[in-house]
mmCIF file of C-alpha atoms and ligand atoms in Angstrom:
data_model
loop_
_atom_site.group_PDB
_atom_site.id
_atom_site.type_symbol
_atom_site.label_atom_id
_atom_site.label_comp_id
_atom_site.label_asym_id
_atom_site.label_seq_id
_atom_site.Cartn_x
_atom_site.Cartn_y
_atom_site.Cartn_z
ATOM 1 C CA UNK A 1 49.484 52.622 171.193
ATOM 2 C CA UNK A 2 50.011 56.061 172.745
ATOM 3 C CA UNK A 3 50.694 59.084 170.573
ATOM 4 C CA UNK A 4 54.265 60.324 170.424
ATOM 5 C CA UNK A 5 54.987 63.642 172.175
ATOM 6 C CA UNK A 6 54.058 66.636 170.022
ATOM 7 C CA UNK A 7 53.000 70.275 170.172
ATOM 8 C CA UNK A 8 49.459 71.536 169.684
ATOM 9 C CA UNK A 9 48.258 74.899 168.474
ATOM 10 C CA UNK A 10 44.826 76.367 167.707
ATOM 11 C CA UNK A 11 45.073 79.448 165.442
ATOM 12 C CA UNK A 12 42.113 81.807 165.115
ATOM 13 C CA UNK A 13 42.531 82.677 161.412
ATOM 14 C CA UNK A 14 43.331 80.832 158.189
ATOM 15 C CA UNK A 15 46.308 83.196 157.658
ATOM 16 C CA UNK A 16 47.761 82.189 161.036
ATOM 17 C CA UNK A 17 47.274 78.495 160.189
ATOM 18 C CA UNK A 18 49.093 79.049 156.860
ATOM 19 C CA UNK A 19 52.003 80.798 158.635
ATOM 20 C CA UNK A 20 52.299 77.901 161.087
ATOM 21 C CA UNK A 21 52.279 75.353 158.240
ATOM 22 C CA UNK A 22 54.908 77.323 156.300
ATOM 23 C CA UNK A 23 57.156 77.588 159.362
ATOM 24 C CA UNK A 24 57.457 73.814 159.955
ATOM 25 C CA UNK A 25 57.357 71.203 157.210
ATOM 26 C CA UNK A 26 56.380 68.523 159.746
ATOM 27 C CA UNK A 27 53.349 70.474 160.990
ATOM 28 C CA UNK A 28 49.954 68.958 160.205
ATOM 29 C CA UNK A 29 46.393 70.191 160.261
ATOM 30 C CA UNK A 30 43.910 68.407 162.470
ATOM 31 C CA UNK A 31 40.146 68.666 161.899
ATOM 32 C CA UNK A 32 38.428 66.141 164.197
ATOM 33 C CA UNK A 33 41.318 63.672 164.144
ATOM 34 C CA UNK A 34 39.127 60.727 163.103
ATOM 35 C CA UNK A 35 41.685 59.579 160.531
ATOM 36 C CA UNK A 36 44.765 61.460 161.672
ATOM 37 C CA UNK A 37 44.876 60.244 165.277
ATOM 38 C CA UNK A 38 44.710 56.507 164.405
ATOM 39 C CA UNK A 39 47.370 57.075 161.736
ATOM 40 C CA UNK A 40 49.578 58.767 164.322
ATOM 41 C CA UNK A 41 48.925 56.036 166.866
ATOM 42 C CA UNK A 42 50.128 53.501 164.270
ATOM 43 C CA UNK A 43 53.217 55.704 163.671
ATOM 44 C CA UNK A 44 52.306 56.128 159.997
ATOM 45 C CA UNK A 45 52.460 59.913 160.539
ATOM 46 C CA UNK A 46 54.693 61.741 163.036
ATOM 47 C CA UNK A 47 53.816 65.427 162.888
ATOM 48 C CA UNK A 48 55.845 67.768 165.087
ATOM 49 C CA UNK A 49 52.887 70.060 165.717
ATOM 50 C CA UNK A 50 49.134 69.770 165.227
ATOM 51 C CA UNK A 51 47.327 72.837 163.895
ATOM 52 C CA UNK A 52 43.708 72.632 165.021
ATOM 53 C CA UNK A 53 41.222 74.498 162.800
ATOM 54 C CA UNK A 54 38.378 74.376 165.336
ATOM 55 C CA UNK A 55 38.752 77.988 166.496
ATOM 56 C CA UNK A 56 38.791 79.583 163.058
ATOM 57 C CA UNK A 57 35.478 81.345 162.387
ATOM 58 C CA UNK A 58 33.642 80.817 159.092
ATOM 59 C CA UNK A 59 34.806 77.264 158.404
ATOM 60 C CA UNK A 60 31.540 75.723 159.630
ATOM 61 C CA UNK A 61 29.190 77.673 157.318
ATOM 62 C CA UNK A 62 26.990 76.216 154.572
ATOM 63 C CA UNK A 63 25.775 78.863 152.081
ATOM 64 C CA UNK A 64 23.947 79.043 148.792
ATOM 65 C CA UNK A 65 26.075 81.203 146.453
ATOM 66 C CA UNK A 66 24.485 81.594 143.021
ATOM 67 C CA UNK A 67 24.282 78.129 141.468
ATOM 68 C CA UNK A 68 26.683 76.660 144.029
ATOM 69 C CA UNK A 69 26.586 75.414 147.592
ATOM 70 C CA UNK A 70 29.671 76.458 149.544
ATOM 71 C CA UNK A 71 30.614 74.284 152.515
ATOM 72 C CA UNK A 72 33.340 75.341 154.946
ATOM 73 C CA UNK A 73 35.935 72.629 155.506
ATOM 74 C CA UNK A 74 35.002 72.137 159.193
ATOM 75 C CA UNK A 75 31.343 71.422 158.431
ATOM 76 C CA UNK A 76 30.538 68.055 160.004
ATOM 77 C CA UNK A 77 28.739 65.168 158.309
ATOM 78 C CA UNK A 78 25.812 65.750 160.705
ATOM 79 C CA UNK A 79 25.667 69.477 159.766
ATOM 80 C CA UNK A 80 25.375 68.428 156.119
ATOM 81 C CA UNK A 81 22.612 65.923 156.798
ATOM 82 C CA UNK A 82 20.678 68.510 158.849
ATOM 83 C CA UNK A 83 21.148 71.370 156.371
ATOM 84 C CA UNK A 84 18.057 72.662 154.512
ATOM 85 C CA UNK A 85 20.418 74.230 151.906
ATOM 86 C CA UNK A 86 21.878 70.786 151.165
ATOM 87 C CA UNK A 87 18.474 69.071 151.220
ATOM 88 C CA UNK A 88 17.125 71.618 148.698
ATOM 89 C CA UNK A 89 20.103 71.832 146.350
ATOM 90 C CA UNK A 90 22.144 68.661 146.741
ATOM 91 C CA UNK A 91 19.870 65.683 147.429
ATOM 92 C CA UNK A 92 22.677 63.325 146.316
ATOM 93 C CA UNK A 93 24.744 64.580 149.246
ATOM 94 C CA UNK A 94 21.920 63.975 151.687
ATOM 95 C CA UNK A 95 21.457 60.450 150.313
ATOM 96 C CA UNK A 96 25.181 59.598 150.330
ATOM 97 C CA UNK A 97 25.739 61.030 153.817
ATOM 98 C CA UNK A 98 23.216 58.645 155.360
ATOM 99 C CA UNK A 99 25.763 55.894 154.661
ATOM 100 C CA UNK A 100 28.546 57.491 156.716
ATOM 101 C CA UNK A 101 29.182 55.500 159.886
ATOM 102 C CA UNK A 102 27.051 56.297 162.937
ATOM 103 C CA UNK A 103 25.791 59.367 164.776
ATOM 104 C CA UNK A 104 28.884 59.708 166.984
ATOM 105 C CA UNK A 105 31.189 59.722 163.940
ATOM 106 C CA UNK A 106 28.897 61.982 161.912
ATOM 107 C CA UNK A 107 28.745 64.527 164.741
ATOM 108 C CA UNK A 108 32.503 65.157 164.655
ATOM 109 C CA UNK A 109 33.935 64.053 161.291
ATOM 110 C CA UNK A 110 34.362 66.897 158.788
ATOM 111 C CA UNK A 111 33.940 67.234 155.042
ATOM 112 C CA UNK A 112 37.331 68.954 154.775
ATOM 113 C CA UNK A 113 39.048 66.108 156.637
ATOM 114 C CA UNK A 114 37.302 63.548 154.467
ATOM 115 C CA UNK A 115 38.257 65.264 151.198
ATOM 116 C CA UNK A 116 41.861 66.034 152.264
ATOM 117 C CA UNK A 117 42.311 62.452 153.498
ATOM 118 C CA UNK A 118 41.313 61.237 150.003
ATOM 119 C CA UNK A 119 39.969 57.839 151.048
ATOM 120 C CA UNK A 120 38.587 56.051 147.971
ATOM 121 C CA UNK A 121 35.764 54.696 150.149
ATOM 122 C CA UNK A 122 34.753 58.144 151.457
ATOM 123 C CA UNK A 123 31.293 59.345 150.431
ATOM 124 C CA UNK A 124 32.213 63.035 150.114
ATOM 125 C CA UNK A 125 35.139 62.629 147.687
ATOM 126 C CA UNK A 126 32.845 60.605 145.393
ATOM 127 C CA UNK A 127 29.969 63.103 145.569
ATOM 128 C CA UNK A 128 32.363 66.004 144.948
ATOM 129 C CA UNK A 129 33.705 64.262 141.840
ATOM 130 C CA UNK A 130 30.300 63.186 140.493
ATOM 131 C CA UNK A 131 28.842 66.668 140.896
ATOM 132 C CA UNK A 132 31.853 68.359 139.298
ATOM 133 C CA UNK A 133 32.712 70.399 142.383
ATOM 134 C CA UNK A 134 35.926 72.118 143.381
ATOM 135 C CA UNK A 135 37.871 72.986 146.509
ATOM 136 C CA UNK A 136 39.469 76.240 147.558
ATOM 137 C CA UNK A 137 42.803 76.099 149.368
ATOM 138 C CA UNK A 138 45.004 78.753 150.961
ATOM 139 C CA UNK A 139 48.703 78.968 151.812
ATOM 140 C CA UNK A 140 51.267 81.746 152.349
ATOM 141 C CA UNK A 141 51.511 81.805 148.535
ATOM 142 C CA UNK A 142 47.836 82.798 148.186
ATOM 143 C CA UNK A 143 44.553 81.092 147.318
ATOM 144 C CA UNK A 144 43.753 78.688 144.489
ATOM 145 C CA UNK A 145 40.937 76.402 143.433
ATOM 146 C CA UNK A 146 41.314 72.761 142.412
ATOM 147 C CA UNK A 147 38.650 71.044 140.310
ATOM 148 C CA UNK A 148 37.526 67.679 141.661
ATOM 149 C CA UNK A 149 38.730 66.153 138.365
ATOM 150 C CA UNK A 150 42.297 67.185 139.305
ATOM 151 C CA UNK A 151 42.092 66.483 143.039
ATOM 152 C CA UNK A 152 42.141 62.737 143.726
ATOM 153 C CA UNK A 153 45.300 61.197 142.295
ATOM 154 C CA UNK A 154 45.800 57.933 144.194
ATOM 155 C CA UNK A 155 45.003 56.003 147.350
ATOM 156 C CA UNK A 156 44.852 58.641 150.129
ATOM 157 C CA UNK A 157 46.555 61.108 147.770
ATOM 158 C CA UNK A 158 45.270 64.495 146.651
ATOM 159 C CA UNK A 159 46.841 67.487 144.916
ATOM 160 C CA UNK A 160 46.437 69.656 148.040
ATOM 161 C CA UNK A 161 50.007 70.596 149.022
ATOM 162 C CA UNK A 162 51.323 69.934 152.543
ATOM 163 C CA UNK A 163 51.370 73.651 153.336
ATOM 164 C CA UNK A 164 47.836 74.368 152.078
ATOM 165 C CA UNK A 165 44.686 74.687 154.172
ATOM 166 C CA UNK A 166 41.491 73.466 152.529
ATOM 167 C CA UNK A 167 39.014 76.206 153.395
ATOM 168 C CA UNK A 168 35.934 75.694 151.190
ATOM 169 C CA UNK A 169 34.219 73.051 149.129
ATOM 170 C CA UNK A 170 32.081 74.319 146.228
ATOM 171 C CA UNK A 171 29.468 72.059 144.650
ATOM 172 C CA UNK A 172 27.085 73.108 141.848
ATOM 173 C CA UNK A 173 23.450 72.679 142.833
ATOM 174 C CA UNK A 174 21.853 69.624 141.264
ATOM 175 C CA UNK A 175 18.256 68.875 142.039
ATOM 176 C CA UNK A 176 17.603 66.451 139.143
ATOM 177 C CA UNK A 177 19.444 63.781 137.157
ATOM 178 C CA UNK A 178 21.327 62.252 140.062
ATOM 179 C CA UNK A 179 21.766 58.740 141.414
ATOM 180 C CA UNK A 180 23.721 57.332 144.337
ATOM 181 C CA UNK A 181 24.292 53.655 145.100
ATOM 182 C CA UNK A 182 26.353 52.004 147.804
ATOM 183 C CA UNK A 183 26.818 48.375 148.706
ATOM 184 C CA UNK A 184 28.037 47.756 152.265
ATOM 185 C CA UNK A 185 27.533 44.746 154.495
ATOM 186 C CA UNK A 186 25.643 46.925 157.028
ATOM 187 C CA UNK A 187 24.390 50.513 156.798
ATOM 188 C CA UNK A 188 27.188 52.628 158.265
ATOM 189 C CA UNK A 189 30.055 50.319 157.266
ATOM 190 C CA UNK A 190 32.391 51.612 154.595
ATOM 191 C CA UNK A 191 31.029 50.637 151.185
ATOM 192 C CA UNK A 192 32.509 47.768 149.187
ATOM 193 C CA UNK A 193 31.357 49.531 146.013
ATOM 194 C CA UNK A 194 30.057 53.135 145.864
ATOM 195 C CA UNK A 195 28.684 54.702 142.670
ATOM 196 C CA UNK A 196 27.447 58.235 141.982
ATOM 197 C CA UNK A 197 25.989 59.440 138.676
ATOM 198 C CA UNK A 198 25.046 62.905 137.437
ATOM 199 C CA UNK A 199 23.103 63.061 134.177
ATOM 200 C CA UNK A 200 22.366 66.429 132.572
ATOM 201 C CA UNK A 201 19.840 66.729 129.808
ATOM 202 C CA UNK A 202 20.971 69.732 127.866
ATOM 203 C CA UNK A 203 17.951 69.610 125.610
ATOM 204 C CA UNK A 204 16.496 66.146 125.763
ATOM 205 C CA UNK A 205 18.670 64.533 123.095
ATOM 206 C CA UNK A 206 22.120 65.427 124.328
ATOM 207 C CA UNK A 207 22.717 64.171 127.851
ATOM 208 C CA UNK A 208 26.035 64.746 129.551
ATOM 209 C CA UNK A 209 26.989 62.119 132.091
ATOM 210 C CA UNK A 210 29.435 61.903 134.958
ATOM 211 C CA UNK A 211 29.642 58.307 136.151
ATOM 212 C CA UNK A 212 31.900 57.818 139.176
ATOM 213 C CA UNK A 213 32.985 54.955 141.397
ATOM 214 C CA UNK A 214 34.689 54.614 144.775
ATOM 215 C CA UNK A 215 35.538 51.993 147.405
ATOM 216 C CA UNK A 216 36.061 49.155 144.885
ATOM 217 C CA UNK A 217 39.000 50.924 143.246
ATOM 218 C CA UNK A 218 42.149 52.640 144.548
ATOM 219 C CA UNK A 219 40.844 56.199 144.257
ATOM 220 C CA UNK A 220 37.497 57.788 143.508
ATOM 221 C CA UNK A 221 37.367 58.075 139.732
ATOM 222 C CA UNK A 222 35.172 58.717 136.729
ATOM 223 C CA UNK A 223 34.351 55.882 134.329
ATOM 224 C CA UNK A 224 34.982 57.435 130.878
ATOM 225 C CA UNK A 225 33.880 54.308 128.981
ATOM 226 C CA UNK A 226 30.425 54.451 130.597
ATOM 227 C CA UNK A 227 30.171 58.223 130.131
ATOM 228 C CA UNK A 228 30.956 57.954 126.407
ATOM 229 C CA UNK A 229 28.138 55.466 125.886
ATOM 230 C CA UNK A 230 25.632 57.748 127.636
ATOM 231 C CA UNK A 231 26.796 61.053 126.192
ATOM 232 C CA UNK A 232 24.929 62.394 123.222
ATOM 233 C CA UNK A 233 22.328 59.616 123.120
ATOM 234 C CA UNK A 234 18.734 59.871 124.275
ATOM 235 C CA UNK A 235 18.555 58.110 127.613
ATOM 236 C CA UNK A 236 17.015 54.616 127.651
ATOM 237 C CA UNK A 237 17.420 51.754 130.147
ATOM 238 C CA UNK A 238 19.196 49.627 127.477
ATOM 239 C CA UNK A 239 21.924 52.225 127.426
ATOM 240 C CA UNK A 240 22.414 51.761 131.180
ATOM 241 C CA UNK A 241 23.012 48.029 130.582
ATOM 242 C CA UNK A 242 25.591 48.749 127.902
ATOM 243 C CA UNK A 243 27.324 51.501 129.887
ATOM 244 C CA UNK A 244 27.517 49.475 133.095
ATOM 245 C CA UNK A 245 28.850 46.339 131.357
ATOM 246 C CA UNK A 246 31.532 48.212 129.447
ATOM 247 C CA UNK A 247 32.263 50.572 132.372
ATOM 248 C CA UNK A 248 32.688 47.788 134.932
ATOM 249 C CA UNK A 249 35.013 45.880 132.568
ATOM 250 C CA UNK A 250 37.231 48.932 132.088
ATOM 251 C CA UNK A 251 38.316 49.229 135.757
ATOM 252 C CA UNK A 252 40.985 47.633 137.965
ATOM 253 C CA UNK A 253 39.549 46.523 141.298
ATOM 254 C CA UNK A 254 41.083 46.123 144.721
ATOM 255 C CA UNK A 255 40.945 42.788 146.479
ATOM 256 C CA UNK A 256 40.873 42.463 150.269
ATOM 257 C CA UNK A 257 39.190 40.670 153.188
ATOM 258 C CA UNK A 258 35.847 42.290 152.235
ATOM 259 C CA UNK A 259 35.781 40.864 148.724
ATOM 260 C CA UNK A 260 37.877 39.793 145.761
ATOM 261 C CA UNK A 261 38.418 41.935 142.683
ATOM 262 C CA UNK A 262 36.073 39.629 140.735
ATOM 263 C CA UNK A 263 33.337 39.995 143.360
ATOM 264 C CA UNK A 264 33.686 43.759 143.241
ATOM 265 C CA UNK A 265 33.539 43.762 139.434
ATOM 266 C CA UNK A 266 30.202 41.935 139.545
ATOM 267 C CA UNK A 267 28.816 44.265 142.202
ATOM 268 C CA UNK A 268 30.049 47.308 140.312
ATOM 269 C CA UNK A 269 28.363 46.188 137.078
ATOM 270 C CA UNK A 270 24.960 45.981 138.750
ATOM 271 C CA UNK A 271 25.365 49.067 140.943
ATOM 272 C CA UNK A 272 26.500 51.213 137.999
ATOM 273 C CA UNK A 273 23.460 50.036 136.005
ATOM 274 C CA UNK A 274 20.984 50.747 138.807
ATOM 275 C CA UNK A 275 22.493 54.120 139.587
ATOM 276 C CA UNK A 276 22.420 55.245 135.943
ATOM 277 C CA UNK A 277 18.755 54.178 135.717
ATOM 278 C CA UNK A 278 18.016 56.074 138.946
ATOM 279 C CA UNK A 279 19.671 59.219 137.555
ATOM 280 C CA UNK A 280 17.833 58.755 134.243
ATOM 281 C CA UNK A 281 14.455 58.508 135.980
ATOM 282 C CA UNK A 282 15.207 61.731 137.856
ATOM 283 C CA UNK A 283 16.157 63.826 134.798
HETATM 284 C C1 FAD B 301 34.582 54.536 163.187
HETATM 285 C C2 FAD B 301 34.665 55.406 161.961
HETATM 286 C C3 FAD B 301 33.856 55.109 160.887
HETATM 287 C C4 FAD B 301 33.905 55.909 159.727
HETATM 288 N N1 FAD B 301 33.098 55.622 158.672
HETATM 289 C C5 FAD B 301 33.128 56.397 157.566
HETATM 290 C C6 FAD B 301 32.288 56.147 156.444
HETATM 291 O O1 FAD B 301 31.481 55.220 156.432
HETATM 292 N N2 FAD B 301 32.396 56.960 155.358
HETATM 293 C C7 FAD B 301 33.285 58.014 155.313
HETATM 294 O O2 FAD B 301 33.348 58.724 154.307
HETATM 295 N N3 FAD B 301 34.072 58.292 156.357
HETATM 296 C C8 FAD B 301 34.013 57.517 157.476
HETATM 297 N N4 FAD B 301 34.840 57.789 158.527
HETATM 298 C C9 FAD B 301 35.800 58.893 158.369
HETATM 299 C C10 FAD B 301 35.322 60.178 158.815
HETATM 300 O O3 FAD B 301 34.152 60.393 159.444
HETATM 301 C C11 FAD B 301 36.135 61.433 158.590
HETATM 302 O O4 FAD B 301 35.530 62.176 157.567
HETATM 303 C C12 FAD B 301 37.567 61.220 158.159
HETATM 304 O O5 FAD B 301 38.176 60.278 159.009
HETATM 305 C C13 FAD B 301 38.316 62.538 158.287
HETATM 306 O O6 FAD B 301 38.357 62.831 159.646
HETATM 307 P P1 FAD B 301 38.463 64.278 160.220
HETATM 308 O O7 FAD B 301 37.458 65.134 159.593
HETATM 309 O O8 FAD B 301 38.481 64.146 161.695
HETATM 310 O O9 FAD B 301 39.886 64.751 159.686
HETATM 311 P P2 FAD B 301 41.322 64.496 160.379
HETATM 312 O O10 FAD B 301 41.443 63.068 160.773
HETATM 313 O O11 FAD B 301 41.562 65.497 161.434
HETATM 314 O O12 FAD B 301 42.262 64.802 159.128
HETATM 315 C C14 FAD B 301 42.411 63.863 158.079
HETATM 316 C C15 FAD B 301 43.532 64.324 157.149
HETATM 317 O O13 FAD B 301 43.135 65.485 156.441
HETATM 318 C C16 FAD B 301 43.992 66.592 156.744
HETATM 319 N N5 FAD B 301 43.103 67.750 156.888
HETATM 320 C C17 FAD B 301 41.980 67.826 157.645
HETATM 321 N N6 FAD B 301 41.362 69.005 157.446
HETATM 322 C C18 FAD B 301 42.123 69.688 156.559
HETATM 323 C C19 FAD B 301 42.010 70.976 155.947
HETATM 324 N N7 FAD B 301 40.967 71.792 156.209
HETATM 325 N N8 FAD B 301 42.964 71.373 155.072
HETATM 326 C C20 FAD B 301 44.005 70.543 154.769
HETATM 327 N N9 FAD B 301 44.158 69.313 155.315
HETATM 328 C C21 FAD B 301 43.230 68.897 156.191
HETATM 329 C C22 FAD B 301 44.713 66.213 158.021
HETATM 330 O O14 FAD B 301 45.993 66.832 158.117
HETATM 331 C C23 FAD B 301 44.820 64.710 157.865
HETATM 332 O O15 FAD B 301 45.902 64.388 157.018
HETATM 333 C C24 FAD B 301 34.798 57.019 159.677
HETATM 334 C C25 FAD B 301 35.604 57.318 160.789
HETATM 335 C C26 FAD B 301 35.547 56.532 161.913
HETATM 336 C C27 FAD B 301 36.418 56.890 163.096
#
């Protein structure tokens, strides 16, 4: 289906983009259009004007800032996979990103678009949540940060307001204690179950775990039941069994043409276990 008629604009600063968003409640930001254009073609979104971020300088940078990696929202998946800063500080990101589609998609799709779109099957929302990251957004009202824990609230729903531009993604460096697991029918397909685990050993006897799941559930989310079993206990593979069994049972799964809820529950149980073990081995 062809797109409906609409206006297009390409501001050269974040401030200008914010002004344009504030001036028209039906205006919408476009990054690479990989999700937005199909949605528009299906008439699920009818923006009056597209605000293209491609000409705004600084949104494609990846920097090491203290203990964090800062990624501009227009950084592409390919930029992330080719970045020595990411390889050094965020190996989970490098591992997860290998699962995103194919070279053509990775060359254009952006981290900001992926996070703002809030797809439960997206690799970046899950990594951001597992690694306890945050995003920085700007509007005519000013700037604010949103913790990943407060960001993803439902299927394709985030707490970024319609008039806010996502400018930066901040992720704390994590070189150890991480695991990433994804089950897809073929490498590059969206996962049927995605799991990411971060395990901190704050002194060897008191681990702190973030166990997260995507794709099998309606939004990327933590699994508190699994985290509680791991927290405060010395890590041992038996604990991974217990945490994955209880964690997998605690969730509500989606059911679609790729697999029933019951099938996903079984996959999740095993993938959570393996990913916790992987993170444990790396602590
Ligand atoms: C064939 C194909 C296969 C794919 N496979 C995968 C996959 O395996 N895994 C995966 O994670 N993704 C996958 N994707 C999605 C992907 O690569 C993009 O990350 C995602 O579609 C977002 O696209 P985009 O960056 O072009 O953003 P757009 O489509 O331009 O924008 C998406 C949404 O985010 C909003 N938005 C974008 N940027 C900002 C911003 N800076 N501030 C505020 N709002 C913003 C837009 O208004 C829109 O609502 C696939 C895409 C395609 C086409």
